[in-house]
Tab-separated table of C-alpha atoms in Angstrom:
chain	number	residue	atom	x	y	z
A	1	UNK	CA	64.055	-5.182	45.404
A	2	UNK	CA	63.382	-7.418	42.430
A	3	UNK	CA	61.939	-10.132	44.616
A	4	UNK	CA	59.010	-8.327	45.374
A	5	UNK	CA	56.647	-6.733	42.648
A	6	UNK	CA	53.672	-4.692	43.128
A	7	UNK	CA	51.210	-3.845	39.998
A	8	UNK	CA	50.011	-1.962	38.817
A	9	UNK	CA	52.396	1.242	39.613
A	10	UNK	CA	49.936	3.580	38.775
A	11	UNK	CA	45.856	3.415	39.095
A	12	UNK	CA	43.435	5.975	38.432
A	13	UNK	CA	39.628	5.400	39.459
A	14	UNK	CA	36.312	6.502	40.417
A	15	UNK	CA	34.143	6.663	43.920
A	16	UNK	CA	32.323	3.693	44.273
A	17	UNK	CA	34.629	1.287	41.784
A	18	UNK	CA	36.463	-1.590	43.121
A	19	UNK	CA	40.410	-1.835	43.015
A	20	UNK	CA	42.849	-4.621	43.555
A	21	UNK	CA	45.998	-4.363	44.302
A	22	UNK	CA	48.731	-7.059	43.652
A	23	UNK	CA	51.355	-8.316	44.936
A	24	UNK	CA	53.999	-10.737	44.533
A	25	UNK	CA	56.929	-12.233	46.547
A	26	UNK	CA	59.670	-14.507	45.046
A	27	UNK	CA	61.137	-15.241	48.106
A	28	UNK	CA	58.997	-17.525	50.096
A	29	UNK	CA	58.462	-15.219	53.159
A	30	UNK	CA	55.708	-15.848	55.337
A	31	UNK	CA	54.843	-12.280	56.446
A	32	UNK	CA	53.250	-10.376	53.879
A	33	UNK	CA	52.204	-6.754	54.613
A	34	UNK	CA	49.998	-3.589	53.165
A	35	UNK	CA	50.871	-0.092	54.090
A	36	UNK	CA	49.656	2.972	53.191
A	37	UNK	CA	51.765	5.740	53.088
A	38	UNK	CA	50.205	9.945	53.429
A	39	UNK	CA	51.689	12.682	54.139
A	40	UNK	CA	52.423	13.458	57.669
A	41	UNK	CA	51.303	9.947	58.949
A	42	UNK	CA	54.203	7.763	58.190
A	43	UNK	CA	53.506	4.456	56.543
A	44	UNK	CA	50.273	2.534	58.567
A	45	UNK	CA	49.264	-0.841	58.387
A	46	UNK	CA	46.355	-2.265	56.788
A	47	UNK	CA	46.413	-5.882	57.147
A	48	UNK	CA	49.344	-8.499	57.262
A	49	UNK	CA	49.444	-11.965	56.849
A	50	UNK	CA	51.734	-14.617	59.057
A	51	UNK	CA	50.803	-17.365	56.196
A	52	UNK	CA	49.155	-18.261	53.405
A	53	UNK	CA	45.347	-18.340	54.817
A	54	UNK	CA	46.567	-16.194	57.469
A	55	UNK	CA	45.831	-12.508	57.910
A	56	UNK	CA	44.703	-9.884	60.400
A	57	UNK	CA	43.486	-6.460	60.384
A	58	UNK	CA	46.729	-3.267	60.977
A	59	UNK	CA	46.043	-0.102	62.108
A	60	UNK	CA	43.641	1.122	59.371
A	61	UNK	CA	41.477	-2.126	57.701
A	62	UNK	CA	38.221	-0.539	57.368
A	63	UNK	CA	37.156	-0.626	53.811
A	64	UNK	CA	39.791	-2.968	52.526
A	65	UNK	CA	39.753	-6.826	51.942
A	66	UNK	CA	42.868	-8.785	51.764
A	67	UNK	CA	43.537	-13.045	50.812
A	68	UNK	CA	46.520	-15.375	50.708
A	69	UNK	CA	45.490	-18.513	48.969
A	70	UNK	CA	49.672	-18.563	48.181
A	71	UNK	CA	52.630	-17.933	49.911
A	72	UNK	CA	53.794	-16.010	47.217
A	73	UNK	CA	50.513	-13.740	46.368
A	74	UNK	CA	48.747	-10.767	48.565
A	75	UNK	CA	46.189	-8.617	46.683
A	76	UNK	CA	44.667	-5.741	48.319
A	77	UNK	CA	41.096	-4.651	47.304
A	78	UNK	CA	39.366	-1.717	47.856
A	79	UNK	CA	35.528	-2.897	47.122
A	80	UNK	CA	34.115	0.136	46.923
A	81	UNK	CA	36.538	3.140	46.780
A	82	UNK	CA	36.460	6.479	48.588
A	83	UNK	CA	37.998	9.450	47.973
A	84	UNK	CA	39.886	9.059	51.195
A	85	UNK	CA	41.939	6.014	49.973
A	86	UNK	CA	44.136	7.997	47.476
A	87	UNK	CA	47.033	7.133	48.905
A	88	UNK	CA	50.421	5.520	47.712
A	89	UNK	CA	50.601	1.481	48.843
A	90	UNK	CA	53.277	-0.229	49.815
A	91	UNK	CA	53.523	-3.821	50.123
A	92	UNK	CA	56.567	-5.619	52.250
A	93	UNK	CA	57.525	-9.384	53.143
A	94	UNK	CA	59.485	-10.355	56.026
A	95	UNK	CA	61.232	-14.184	56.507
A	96	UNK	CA	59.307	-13.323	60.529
A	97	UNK	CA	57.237	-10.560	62.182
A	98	UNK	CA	60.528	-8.872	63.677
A	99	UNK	CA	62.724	-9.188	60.716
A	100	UNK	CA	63.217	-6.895	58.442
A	101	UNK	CA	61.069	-5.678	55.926
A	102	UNK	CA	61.565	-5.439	52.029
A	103	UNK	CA	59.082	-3.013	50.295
A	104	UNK	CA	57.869	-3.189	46.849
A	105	UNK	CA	57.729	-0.031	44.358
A	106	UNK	CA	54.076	1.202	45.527
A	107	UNK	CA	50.985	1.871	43.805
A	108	UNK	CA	50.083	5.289	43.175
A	109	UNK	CA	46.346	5.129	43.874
A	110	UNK	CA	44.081	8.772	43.066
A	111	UNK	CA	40.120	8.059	43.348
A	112	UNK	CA	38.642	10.849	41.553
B	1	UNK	CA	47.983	2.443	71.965
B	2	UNK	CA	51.998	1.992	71.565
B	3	UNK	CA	53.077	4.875	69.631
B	4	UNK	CA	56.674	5.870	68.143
B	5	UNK	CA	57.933	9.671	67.666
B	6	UNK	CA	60.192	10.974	65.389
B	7	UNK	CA	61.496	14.287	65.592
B	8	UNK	CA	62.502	16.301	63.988
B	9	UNK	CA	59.397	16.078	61.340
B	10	UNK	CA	61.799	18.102	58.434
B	11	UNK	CA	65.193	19.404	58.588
B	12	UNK	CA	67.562	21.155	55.946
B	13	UNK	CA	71.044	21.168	55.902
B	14	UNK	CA	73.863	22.365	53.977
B	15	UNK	CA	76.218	19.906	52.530
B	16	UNK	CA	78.866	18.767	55.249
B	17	UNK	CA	76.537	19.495	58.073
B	18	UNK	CA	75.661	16.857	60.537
B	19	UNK	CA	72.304	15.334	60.538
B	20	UNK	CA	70.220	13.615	63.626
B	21	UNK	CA	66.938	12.386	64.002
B	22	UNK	CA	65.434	10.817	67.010
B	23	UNK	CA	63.204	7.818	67.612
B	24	UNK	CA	60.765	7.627	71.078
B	25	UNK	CA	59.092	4.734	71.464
B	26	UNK	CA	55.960	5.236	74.327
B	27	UNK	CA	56.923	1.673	75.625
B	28	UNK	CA	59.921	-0.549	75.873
B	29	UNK	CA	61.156	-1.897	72.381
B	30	UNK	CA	63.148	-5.529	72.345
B	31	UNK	CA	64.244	-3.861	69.076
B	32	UNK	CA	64.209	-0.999	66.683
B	33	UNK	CA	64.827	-0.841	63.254
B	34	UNK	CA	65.507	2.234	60.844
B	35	UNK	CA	64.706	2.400	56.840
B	36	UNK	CA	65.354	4.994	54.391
B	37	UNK	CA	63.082	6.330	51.862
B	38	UNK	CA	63.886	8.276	48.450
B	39	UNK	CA	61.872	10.800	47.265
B	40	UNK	CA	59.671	8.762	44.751
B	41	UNK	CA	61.402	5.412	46.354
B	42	UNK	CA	60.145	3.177	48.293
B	43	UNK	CA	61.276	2.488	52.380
B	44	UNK	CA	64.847	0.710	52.112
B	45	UNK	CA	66.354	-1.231	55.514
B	46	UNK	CA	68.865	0.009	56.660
B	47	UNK	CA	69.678	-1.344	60.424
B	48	UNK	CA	68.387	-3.584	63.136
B	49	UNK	CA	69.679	-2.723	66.430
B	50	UNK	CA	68.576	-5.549	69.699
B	51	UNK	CA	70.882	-4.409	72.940
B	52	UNK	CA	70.313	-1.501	75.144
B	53	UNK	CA	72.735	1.282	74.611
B	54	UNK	CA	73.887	-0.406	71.281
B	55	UNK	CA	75.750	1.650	68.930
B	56	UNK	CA	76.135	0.746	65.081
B	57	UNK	CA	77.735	2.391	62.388
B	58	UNK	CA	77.538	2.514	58.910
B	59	UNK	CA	80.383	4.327	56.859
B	60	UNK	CA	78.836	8.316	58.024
B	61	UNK	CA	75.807	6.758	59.618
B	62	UNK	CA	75.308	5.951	63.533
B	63	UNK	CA	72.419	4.557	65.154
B	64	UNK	CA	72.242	3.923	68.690
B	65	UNK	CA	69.762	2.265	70.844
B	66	UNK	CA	68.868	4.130	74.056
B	67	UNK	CA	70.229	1.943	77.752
B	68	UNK	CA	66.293	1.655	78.347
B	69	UNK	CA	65.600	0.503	75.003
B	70	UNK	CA	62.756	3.528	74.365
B	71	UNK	CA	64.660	5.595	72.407
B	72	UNK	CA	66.960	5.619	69.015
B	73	UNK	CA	68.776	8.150	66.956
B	74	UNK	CA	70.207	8.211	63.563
B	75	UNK	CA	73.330	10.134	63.154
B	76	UNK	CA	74.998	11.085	59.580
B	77	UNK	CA	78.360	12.925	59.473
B	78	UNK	CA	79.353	15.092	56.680
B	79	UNK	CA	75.796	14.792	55.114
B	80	UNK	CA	76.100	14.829	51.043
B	81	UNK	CA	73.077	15.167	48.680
B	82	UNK	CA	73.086	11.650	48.224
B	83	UNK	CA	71.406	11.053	51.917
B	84	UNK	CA	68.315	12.765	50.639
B	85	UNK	CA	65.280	11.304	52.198
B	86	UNK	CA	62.689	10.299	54.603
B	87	UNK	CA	64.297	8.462	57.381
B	88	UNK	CA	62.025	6.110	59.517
B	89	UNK	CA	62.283	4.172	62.849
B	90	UNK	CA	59.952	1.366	63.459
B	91	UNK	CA	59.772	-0.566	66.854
B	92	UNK	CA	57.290	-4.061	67.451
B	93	UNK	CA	53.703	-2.873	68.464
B	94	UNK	CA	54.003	-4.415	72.288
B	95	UNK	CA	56.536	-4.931	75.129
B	96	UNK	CA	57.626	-8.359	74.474
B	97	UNK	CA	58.504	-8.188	70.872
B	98	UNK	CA	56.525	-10.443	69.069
B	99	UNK	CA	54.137	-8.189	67.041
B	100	UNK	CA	53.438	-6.015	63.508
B	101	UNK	CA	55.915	-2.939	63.191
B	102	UNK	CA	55.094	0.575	64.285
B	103	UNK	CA	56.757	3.216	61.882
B	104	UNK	CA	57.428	6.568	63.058
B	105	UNK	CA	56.096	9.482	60.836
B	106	UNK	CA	59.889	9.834	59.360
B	107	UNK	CA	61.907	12.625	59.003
B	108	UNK	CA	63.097	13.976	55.899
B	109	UNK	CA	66.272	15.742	55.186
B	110	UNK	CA	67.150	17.692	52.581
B	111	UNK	CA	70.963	18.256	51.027
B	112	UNK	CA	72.008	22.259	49.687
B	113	UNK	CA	75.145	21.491	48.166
C-alpha cells in the first residue's frame, strides 16, 4: 500500500546499539500499530497508538519505545538492542481499532 | 489471556485441490477478520465478517463466521499457485469488541502445479 511507508527495509546492527524504526501514514488514520512478525508466532503487537500523543503497550513492549508527536509519524526504537529482537516489523494504520488494517513493507531487522 | 488458533499450522496441496484453514477464537468475537500474506509480502486484508453464521465469498474464496461467533474458516476452491501464502485470522482482544487485534499464528499453503 503506497499510503503507508516503512524505512528503512533493511537494517543490520550490533548488541547494545540503538535502532529506530520509521514509519509513515498518508492517510490520516488514527490507529497506528507495530508488529513483529517470527516464525511460528504469528505477527504480535508491540505498542499501538489511538492518536497522536496516544499509545499503549501490545503483547510484547519490553525493550521498545514508541512516540506520536503526528498523526502521520510512528517510529519504533529499540534503545539498546538484543539479539532476540531480530525480527521482521511490520507497521499498520487503521481509520478505528476494529477496522481493518493496512501493513507497510517491513523492516528486516538482524542484531548481530 | 484471549487467544486465537489456527490450524492447520502448514498444508500442501496440488493444484486444483481444495484448501481450508480454521480460526478458534478462546472467547466470543463481535468480529473476525482474515489477511493474506506473500512469501516476502507483507499481511494484505482480505475480509471482515460481523454476523454469526455469516458466509462471504470471494471469486474461489469462502469465509464463514461460526453461529457462536468463536470460530472462522477460510475456504479456497480449485487452489492455483497464485494463492501461495500465509493466511491469518485476527479477532478483537476482549468480548465486547472494542480492543487491539489478536492474529492467529497463520497458516501457510503451498501450490504444486
Amino acid at each position: 500500500d503506497a499510503g503507508i511507508t516503512q524505512s528503512p527495509r533493511y537494517k543490520i546492527t550490533e548488541t547494545g546499539r540503538q535502532v529506530t524504526l520509521m514509519c509513515h501514514q498518508t492517510w490520516s488514520h488514527s490507529y497506528m500499530f507495530w508488529y513483529r512478525q517470527d516464525l511460528g508466532h504469528g505477527l504480535r503487537l508491540i505498542y499501538y497508538s489511538a492518536a497522536a500523543d496516544i499509545t499503549d503497550k501490545g503483547e510484547v513492549p519490553d525493550g521498545y519505545v514508541v512516540s506520536r508527536s503526528k498523526t502521520e509519524n510512528f517510529p519504533l526504537t529499540l534503545e539498546s538492542a538484543t539479539r532476540s529482537q531480530t525480527s521482521v516489523y511490520f507497521c499498520a494504520s487503521s481509520g478505528t481499532m476494529n477496522q481493518p488494517q493496512h501493513f507497510g513493507d517491513g523492516t528486516r531487522l538482524s542484531i548481530l | 489471556g484471549q487467544q486465537v488458533m489456527q490450524i492447520p499450522q502448514y498444508q500442501h496441496v496440488q493444484e486444483g485441490e481444495d484448501f481450508t484453514t480454521y480460526c478458534n477464537s478462546s472467547t466470543t468475537l463481535s468480529n473476525i477478520q482474515w489477511y493474506k500474506q506473500r512469501p516476502g509480502g507483507h499481511p494484505v486484508f482480505l475480509i471482515q465478517l460481523v454476523k454469526s453464521g455469516e458466509v462471504k465469498k470471494q471469486k474461489r474464496l469462502t469465509f464463514q463466521f461460526g453461529e457462536a461467533k468463536k470460530n472462522s474458516s477460510l475456504h479456497i476452491t480449485a487452489t492455483q499457485t497464485t494463492d501461495v501464502g500465509t493466511y491469518f485470522c485476527a479477532g478483537p482482544g476482549r468480548p465486547g469488541g472494542y480492543n487491539k487485534l489478536i492474529f492467529g499464528a497463520g497458516t501457510r499453503l503451498a501450490v504444486h502445479p
